[in-house]
């Protein structure tokens, strides 16, 4: 059975995107690995934070962050969740940033993204 191997990253959806990225980099010492107009990846050691501009400049109500869990077999993990009746969004997909991922929601509506590095 496929299993979770660790926490990959945490995503925050924020109103004050530029100030948030600067805070994590300048005040907390995170390194900015990637940055665009709408998203940034910041790293401290092996841990990553993803900061996104919230829709319309605001964080989504009740869902201001979601967790990325790394798994050893994203396709097998997806199949296992479906077999157990978990609400999954779409099948796993290769993403341009080097991960194969899919999303699932828990009973409270929180978004979990399951990831596996490509290659």
PDB file of N, CA, C and O in Angstrom, residues 10-63:
ATOM      1  N   UNK A  10       3.770  23.863   3.050  1.00  0.00           N
ATOM      2  CA  UNK A  10       2.513  24.466   3.480  1.00  0.00           C
ATOM      3  C   UNK A  10       2.246  25.655   2.580  1.00  0.00           C
ATOM      4  O   UNK A  10       3.162  26.433   2.285  1.00  0.00           O
ATOM      5  N   UNK A  11       1.009  25.806   2.112  1.00  0.00           N
ATOM      6  CA  UNK A  11       0.636  26.951   1.273  1.00  0.00           C
ATOM      7  C   UNK A  11      -0.203  27.928   2.065  1.00  0.00           C
ATOM      8  O   UNK A  11      -1.094  27.523   2.816  1.00  0.00           O
ATOM      9  N   UNK A  12       0.087  29.208   1.878  1.00  0.00           N
ATOM     10  CA  UNK A  12      -0.701  30.278   2.481  1.00  0.00           C
ATOM     11  C   UNK A  12      -1.270  31.145   1.371  1.00  0.00           C
ATOM     12  O   UNK A  12      -0.551  31.530   0.453  1.00  0.00           O
ATOM     13  N   UNK A  13      -2.541  31.459   1.451  1.00  0.00           N
ATOM     14  CA  UNK A  13      -3.188  32.396   0.533  1.00  0.00           C
ATOM     15  C   UNK A  13      -3.361  33.697   1.300  1.00  0.00           C
ATOM     16  O   UNK A  13      -4.003  33.709   2.354  1.00  0.00           O
ATOM     17  N   UNK A  14      -2.785  34.772   0.796  1.00  0.00           N
ATOM     18  CA  UNK A  14      -2.690  36.000   1.582  1.00  0.00           C
ATOM     19  C   UNK A  14      -3.188  37.215   0.803  1.00  0.00           C
ATOM     20  O   UNK A  14      -3.245  37.215  -0.421  1.00  0.00           O
ATOM     21  N   UNK A  15      -3.550  38.252   1.562  1.00  0.00           N
ATOM     22  CA  UNK A  15      -3.940  39.536   0.966  1.00  0.00           C
ATOM     23  C   UNK A  15      -2.714  40.373   0.631  1.00  0.00           C
ATOM     24  O   UNK A  15      -2.667  41.048  -0.371  1.00  0.00           O
ATOM     25  N   UNK A  16      -1.727  40.364   1.489  1.00  0.00           N
ATOM     26  CA  UNK A  16      -0.550  41.220   1.345  1.00  0.00           C
ATOM     27  C   UNK A  16       0.650  40.390   0.880  1.00  0.00           C
ATOM     28  O   UNK A  16       1.611  40.191   1.606  1.00  0.00           O
ATOM     29  N   UNK A  17       0.599  39.961  -0.358  1.00  0.00           N
ATOM     30  CA  UNK A  17       1.554  39.010  -0.923  1.00  0.00           C
ATOM     31  C   UNK A  17       3.009  39.496  -0.815  1.00  0.00           C
ATOM     32  O   UNK A  17       3.853  38.814  -0.240  1.00  0.00           O
ATOM     33  N   UNK A  18       3.315  40.651  -1.364  1.00  0.00           N
ATOM     34  CA  UNK A  18       4.701  41.131  -1.389  1.00  0.00           C
ATOM     35  C   UNK A  18       5.255  41.287   0.029  1.00  0.00           C
ATOM     36  O   UNK A  18       6.388  40.877   0.313  1.00  0.00           O
ATOM     37  N   UNK A  19       4.450  41.856   0.914  1.00  0.00           N
ATOM     38  CA  UNK A  19       4.905  42.053   2.294  1.00  0.00           C
ATOM     39  C   UNK A  19       5.113  40.711   3.008  1.00  0.00           C
ATOM     40  O   UNK A  19       6.024  40.569   3.818  1.00  0.00           O
ATOM     41  N   UNK A  20       4.254  39.729   2.707  1.00  0.00           N
ATOM     42  CA  UNK A  20       4.389  38.413   3.331  1.00  0.00           C
ATOM     43  C   UNK A  20       5.676  37.732   2.881  1.00  0.00           C
ATOM     44  O   UNK A  20       6.425  37.192   3.703  1.00  0.00           O
ATOM     45  N   UNK A  21       5.960  37.763   1.588  1.00  0.00           N
ATOM     46  CA  UNK A  21       7.193  37.156   1.082  1.00  0.00           C
ATOM     47  C   UNK A  21       8.399  37.846   1.708  1.00  0.00           C
ATOM     48  O   UNK A  21       9.337  37.189   2.181  1.00  0.00           O
ATOM     49  N   UNK A  22       8.382  39.170   1.749  1.00  0.00           N
ATOM     50  CA  UNK A  22       9.495  39.914   2.349  1.00  0.00           C
ATOM     51  C   UNK A  22       9.656  39.567   3.833  1.00  0.00           C
ATOM     52  O   UNK A  22      10.782  39.429   4.323  1.00  0.00           O
ATOM     53  N   UNK A  23       8.553  39.418   4.555  1.00  0.00           N
ATOM     54  CA  UNK A  23       8.615  39.073   5.971  1.00  0.00           C
ATOM     55  C   UNK A  23       9.308  37.734   6.169  1.00  0.00           C
ATOM     56  O   UNK A  23      10.231  37.601   6.980  1.00  0.00           O
ATOM     57  N   UNK A  24       8.859  36.703   5.434  1.00  0.00           N
ATOM     58  CA  UNK A  24       9.462  35.382   5.595  1.00  0.00           C
ATOM     59  C   UNK A  24      10.942  35.387   5.198  1.00  0.00           C
ATOM     60  O   UNK A  24      11.762  34.728   5.836  1.00  0.00           O
ATOM     61  N   UNK A  25      11.281  36.137   4.148  1.00  0.00           N
ATOM     62  CA  UNK A  25      12.675  36.184   3.706  1.00  0.00           C
ATOM     63  C   UNK A  25      13.531  37.063   4.623  1.00  0.00           C
ATOM     64  O   UNK A  25      14.561  36.618   5.129  1.00  0.00           O
ATOM     65  N   UNK A  26      13.101  38.280   4.852  1.00  0.00           N
ATOM     66  CA  UNK A  26      13.920  39.245   5.599  1.00  0.00           C
ATOM     67  C   UNK A  26      13.913  39.022   7.101  1.00  0.00           C
ATOM     68  O   UNK A  26      14.923  39.210   7.769  1.00  0.00           O
ATOM     69  N   UNK A  27      12.773  38.667   7.649  1.00  0.00           N
ATOM     70  CA  UNK A  27      12.649  38.545   9.105  1.00  0.00           C
ATOM     71  C   UNK A  27      12.926  37.135   9.618  1.00  0.00           C
ATOM     72  O   UNK A  27      13.525  36.960  10.668  1.00  0.00           O
ATOM     73  N   UNK A  28      12.450  36.122   8.873  1.00  0.00           N
ATOM     74  CA  UNK A  28      12.584  34.749   9.358  1.00  0.00           C
ATOM     75  C   UNK A  28      13.733  33.985   8.708  1.00  0.00           C
ATOM     76  O   UNK A  28      14.042  32.878   9.114  1.00  0.00           O
ATOM     77  N   UNK A  29      14.342  34.566   7.683  1.00  0.00           N
ATOM     78  CA  UNK A  29      15.510  33.946   7.075  1.00  0.00           C
ATOM     79  C   UNK A  29      15.245  32.898   6.017  1.00  0.00           C
ATOM     80  O   UNK A  29      16.157  32.155   5.648  1.00  0.00           O
ATOM     81  N   UNK A  30      14.005  32.800   5.507  1.00  0.00           N
ATOM     82  CA  UNK A  30      13.730  31.869   4.414  1.00  0.00           C
ATOM     83  C   UNK A  30      14.421  32.353   3.143  1.00  0.00           C
ATOM     84  O   UNK A  30      14.572  33.555   2.927  1.00  0.00           O
ATOM     85  N   UNK A  31      14.823  31.424   2.293  1.00  0.00           N
ATOM     86  CA  UNK A  31      15.406  31.736   0.998  1.00  0.00           C
ATOM     87  C   UNK A  31      14.287  31.694  -0.036  1.00  0.00           C
ATOM     88  O   UNK A  31      13.488  30.744  -0.047  1.00  0.00           O
ATOM     89  N   UNK A  32      14.219  32.706  -0.900  1.00  0.00           N
ATOM     90  CA  UNK A  32      13.213  32.725  -1.957  1.00  0.00           C
ATOM     91  C   UNK A  32      13.756  31.898  -3.123  1.00  0.00           C
ATOM     92  O   UNK A  32      14.701  32.303  -3.797  1.00  0.00           O
ATOM     93  N   UNK A  33      13.167  30.714  -3.337  1.00  0.00           N
ATOM     94  CA  UNK A  33      13.595  29.842  -4.437  1.00  0.00           C
ATOM     95  C   UNK A  33      12.985  30.275  -5.760  1.00  0.00           C
ATOM     96  O   UNK A  33      13.638  30.218  -6.789  1.00  0.00           O
ATOM     97  N   UNK A  34      11.715  30.642  -5.730  1.00  0.00           N
ATOM     98  CA  UNK A  34      11.008  31.074  -6.938  1.00  0.00           C
ATOM     99  C   UNK A  34      10.040  32.178  -6.541  1.00  0.00           C
ATOM    100  O   UNK A  34       9.504  32.172  -5.437  1.00  0.00           O
ATOM    101  N   UNK A  35       9.814  33.115  -7.476  1.00  0.00           N
ATOM    102  CA  UNK A  35       8.867  34.192  -7.190  1.00  0.00           C
ATOM    103  C   UNK A  35       8.285  34.705  -8.493  1.00  0.00           C
ATOM    104  O   UNK A  35       9.015  34.958  -9.448  1.00  0.00           O
ATOM    105  N   UNK A  36       6.951  34.811  -8.526  1.00  0.00           N
ATOM    106  CA  UNK A  36       6.261  35.404  -9.671  1.00  0.00           C
ATOM    107  C   UNK A  36       5.332  36.487  -9.125  1.00  0.00           C
ATOM    108  O   UNK A  36       5.393  36.817  -7.942  1.00  0.00           O
ATOM    109  N   UNK A  37       4.468  37.007  -9.965  1.00  0.00           N
ATOM    110  CA  UNK A  37       3.529  38.038  -9.519  1.00  0.00           C
ATOM    111  C   UNK A  37       2.468  37.495  -8.567  1.00  0.00           C
ATOM    112  O   UNK A  37       1.875  38.249  -7.808  1.00  0.00           O
ATOM    113  N   UNK A  38       2.211  36.175  -8.619  1.00  0.00           N
ATOM    114  CA  UNK A  38       1.110  35.601  -7.835  1.00  0.00           C
ATOM    115  C   UNK A  38       1.512  34.519  -6.843  1.00  0.00           C
ATOM    116  O   UNK A  38       0.699  34.075  -6.055  1.00  0.00           O
ATOM    117  N   UNK A  39       2.770  34.060  -6.897  1.00  0.00           N
ATOM    118  CA  UNK A  39       3.177  32.975  -5.997  1.00  0.00           C
ATOM    119  C   UNK A  39       4.682  32.994  -5.785  1.00  0.00           C
ATOM    120  O   UNK A  39       5.434  33.433  -6.651  1.00  0.00           O
ATOM    121  N   UNK A  40       5.079  32.500  -4.612  1.00  0.00           N
ATOM    122  CA  UNK A  40       6.507  32.388  -4.293  1.00  0.00           C
ATOM    123  C   UNK A  40       6.740  31.103  -3.519  1.00  0.00           C
ATOM    124  O   UNK A  40       5.871  30.654  -2.765  1.00  0.00           O
ATOM    125  N   UNK A  41       7.911  30.523  -3.720  1.00  0.00           N
ATOM    126  CA  UNK A  41       8.343  29.348  -2.966  1.00  0.00           C
ATOM    127  C   UNK A  41       9.517  29.792  -2.110  1.00  0.00           C
ATOM    128  O   UNK A  41      10.528  30.284  -2.628  1.00  0.00           O
ATOM    129  N   UNK A  42       9.364  29.634  -0.796  1.00  0.00           N
ATOM    130  CA  UNK A  42      10.420  29.996   0.148  1.00  0.00           C
ATOM    131  C   UNK A  42      10.875  28.745   0.868  1.00  0.00           C
ATOM    132  O   UNK A  42      10.059  27.875   1.180  1.00  0.00           O
ATOM    133  N   UNK A  43      12.177  28.664   1.148  1.00  0.00           N
ATOM    134  CA  UNK A  43      12.733  27.443   1.725  1.00  0.00           C
ATOM    135  C   UNK A  43      13.603  27.763   2.928  1.00  0.00           C
ATOM    136  O   UNK A  43      14.341  28.743   2.947  1.00  0.00           O
ATOM    137  N   UNK A  44      13.499  26.890   3.923  1.00  0.00           N
ATOM    138  CA  UNK A  44      14.410  26.893   5.060  1.00  0.00           C
ATOM    139  C   UNK A  44      14.810  25.449   5.279  1.00  0.00           C
ATOM    140  O   UNK A  44      13.989  24.635   5.718  1.00  0.00           O
ATOM    141  N   UNK A  45      16.034  25.111   4.936  1.00  0.00           N
ATOM    142  CA  UNK A  45      16.451  23.711   4.977  1.00  0.00           C
ATOM    143  C   UNK A  45      15.634  22.910   3.982  1.00  0.00           C
ATOM    144  O   UNK A  45      15.511  23.274   2.826  1.00  0.00           O
ATOM    145  N   UNK A  46      15.012  21.827   4.446  1.00  0.00           N
ATOM    146  CA  UNK A  46      14.182  20.988   3.580  1.00  0.00           C
ATOM    147  C   UNK A  46      12.721  21.424   3.560  1.00  0.00           C
ATOM    148  O   UNK A  46      11.930  20.916   2.776  1.00  0.00           O
ATOM    149  N   UNK A  47      12.350  22.360   4.441  1.00  0.00           N
ATOM    150  CA  UNK A  47      10.953  22.775   4.559  1.00  0.00           C
ATOM    151  C   UNK A  47      10.658  23.946   3.626  1.00  0.00           C
ATOM    152  O   UNK A  47      11.452  24.878   3.516  1.00  0.00           O
ATOM    153  N   UNK A  48       9.503  23.886   2.951  1.00  0.00           N
ATOM    154  CA  UNK A  48       9.113  24.942   2.028  1.00  0.00           C
ATOM    155  C   UNK A  48       7.776  25.544   2.420  1.00  0.00           C
ATOM    156  O   UNK A  48       6.895  24.844   2.913  1.00  0.00           O
ATOM    157  N   UNK A  49       7.650  26.833   2.172  1.00  0.00           N
ATOM    158  CA  UNK A  49       6.386  27.557   2.306  1.00  0.00           C
ATOM    159  C   UNK A  49       6.047  28.101   0.929  1.00  0.00           C
ATOM    160  O   UNK A  49       6.912  28.668   0.257  1.00  0.00           O
ATOM    161  N   UNK A  50       4.795  27.926   0.509  1.00  0.00           N
ATOM    162  CA  UNK A  50       4.324  28.493  -0.742  1.00  0.00           C
ATOM    163  C   UNK A  50       3.358  29.611  -0.385  1.00  0.00           C
ATOM    164  O   UNK A  50       2.399  29.396   0.352  1.00  0.00           O
ATOM    165  N   UNK A  51       3.627  30.815  -0.874  1.00  0.00           N
ATOM    166  CA  UNK A  51       2.785  31.972  -0.602  1.00  0.00           C
ATOM    167  C   UNK A  51       2.097  32.339  -1.905  1.00  0.00           C
ATOM    168  O   UNK A  51       2.754  32.535  -2.928  1.00  0.00           O
ATOM    169  N   UNK A  52       0.759  32.433  -1.876  1.00  0.00           N
ATOM    170  CA  UNK A  52      -0.039  32.726  -3.061  1.00  0.00           C
ATOM    171  C   UNK A  52      -0.886  33.961  -2.821  1.00  0.00           C
ATOM    172  O   UNK A  52      -1.361  34.193  -1.706  1.00  0.00           O
ATOM    173  N   UNK A  53      -1.127  34.706  -3.889  1.00  0.00           N
ATOM    174  CA  UNK A  53      -2.084  35.799  -3.827  1.00  0.00           C
ATOM    175  C   UNK A  53      -3.465  35.175  -3.739  1.00  0.00           C
ATOM    176  O   UNK A  53      -3.815  34.320  -4.558  1.00  0.00           O
ATOM    177  N   UNK A  54      -4.240  35.564  -2.745  1.00  0.00           N
ATOM    178  CA  UNK A  54      -5.598  35.051  -2.617  1.00  0.00           C
ATOM    179  C   UNK A  54      -6.470  35.568  -3.743  1.00  0.00           C
ATOM    180  O   UNK A  54      -6.194  36.602  -4.352  1.00  0.00           O
ATOM    181  N   UNK A  55      -7.518  34.825  -4.048  1.00  0.00           N
ATOM    182  CA  UNK A  55      -8.463  35.218  -5.095  1.00  0.00           C
ATOM    183  C   UNK A  55      -9.034  36.591  -4.796  1.00  0.00           C
ATOM    184  O   UNK A  55      -9.502  36.853  -3.697  1.00  0.00           O
ATOM    185  N   UNK A  56      -8.963  37.504  -5.760  1.00  0.00           N
ATOM    186  CA  UNK A  56      -9.442  38.858  -5.542  1.00  0.00           C
ATOM    187  C   UNK A  56      -8.623  39.591  -4.490  1.00  0.00           C
ATOM    188  O   UNK A  56      -9.070  40.556  -3.897  1.00  0.00           O
ATOM    189  N   UNK A  57      -7.396  39.103  -4.235  1.00  0.00           N
ATOM    190  CA  UNK A  57      -6.532  39.730  -3.252  1.00  0.00           C
ATOM    191  C   UNK A  57      -6.803  39.298  -1.832  1.00  0.00           C
ATOM    192  O   UNK A  57      -6.203  39.811  -0.900  1.00  0.00           O
ATOM    193  N   UNK A  58      -7.722  38.364  -1.624  1.00  0.00           N
ATOM    194  CA  UNK A  58      -8.062  37.933  -0.258  1.00  0.00           C
ATOM    195  C   UNK A  58      -7.892  36.427  -0.133  1.00  0.00           C
ATOM    196  O   UNK A  58      -7.961  35.688  -1.110  1.00  0.00           O
ATOM    197  N   UNK A  59      -7.672  35.984   1.085  1.00  0.00           N
ATOM    198  CA  UNK A  59      -7.586  34.551   1.356  1.00  0.00           C
ATOM    199  C   UNK A  59      -8.974  33.933   1.192  1.00  0.00           C
ATOM    200  O   UNK A  59      -9.973  34.545   1.548  1.00  0.00           O
ATOM    201  N   UNK A  60      -9.066  32.712   0.624  1.00  0.00           N
ATOM    202  CA  UNK A  60     -10.362  32.055   0.515  1.00  0.00           C
ATOM    203  C   UNK A  60     -10.986  31.863   1.893  1.00  0.00           C
ATOM    204  O   UNK A  60     -10.283  31.481   2.828  1.00  0.00           O
ATOM    205  N   UNK A  61     -12.270  32.144   2.049  1.00  0.00           N
ATOM    206  CA  UNK A  61     -12.891  32.009   3.369  1.00  0.00           C
ATOM    207  C   UNK A  61     -12.776  30.590   3.905  1.00  0.00           C
ATOM    208  O   UNK A  61     -13.138  29.637   3.229  1.00  0.00           O
ATOM    209  N   UNK A  62     -12.224  30.470   5.101  1.00  0.00           N
ATOM    210  CA  UNK A  62     -12.140  29.183   5.768  1.00  0.00           C
ATOM    211  C   UNK A  62     -11.064  28.252   5.243  1.00  0.00           C
ATOM    212  O   UNK A  62     -10.795  27.232   5.829  1.00  0.00           O
ATOM    213  N   UNK A  63     -10.450  28.599   4.125  1.00  0.00           N
ATOM    214  CA  UNK A  63      -9.438  27.725   3.548  1.00  0.00           C
ATOM    215  C   UNK A  63      -8.199  28.544   3.189  1.00  0.00           C
ATOM    216  O   UNK A  63      -7.775  28.607   2.055  1.00  0.00           O
TER     217      UNK A  63
END
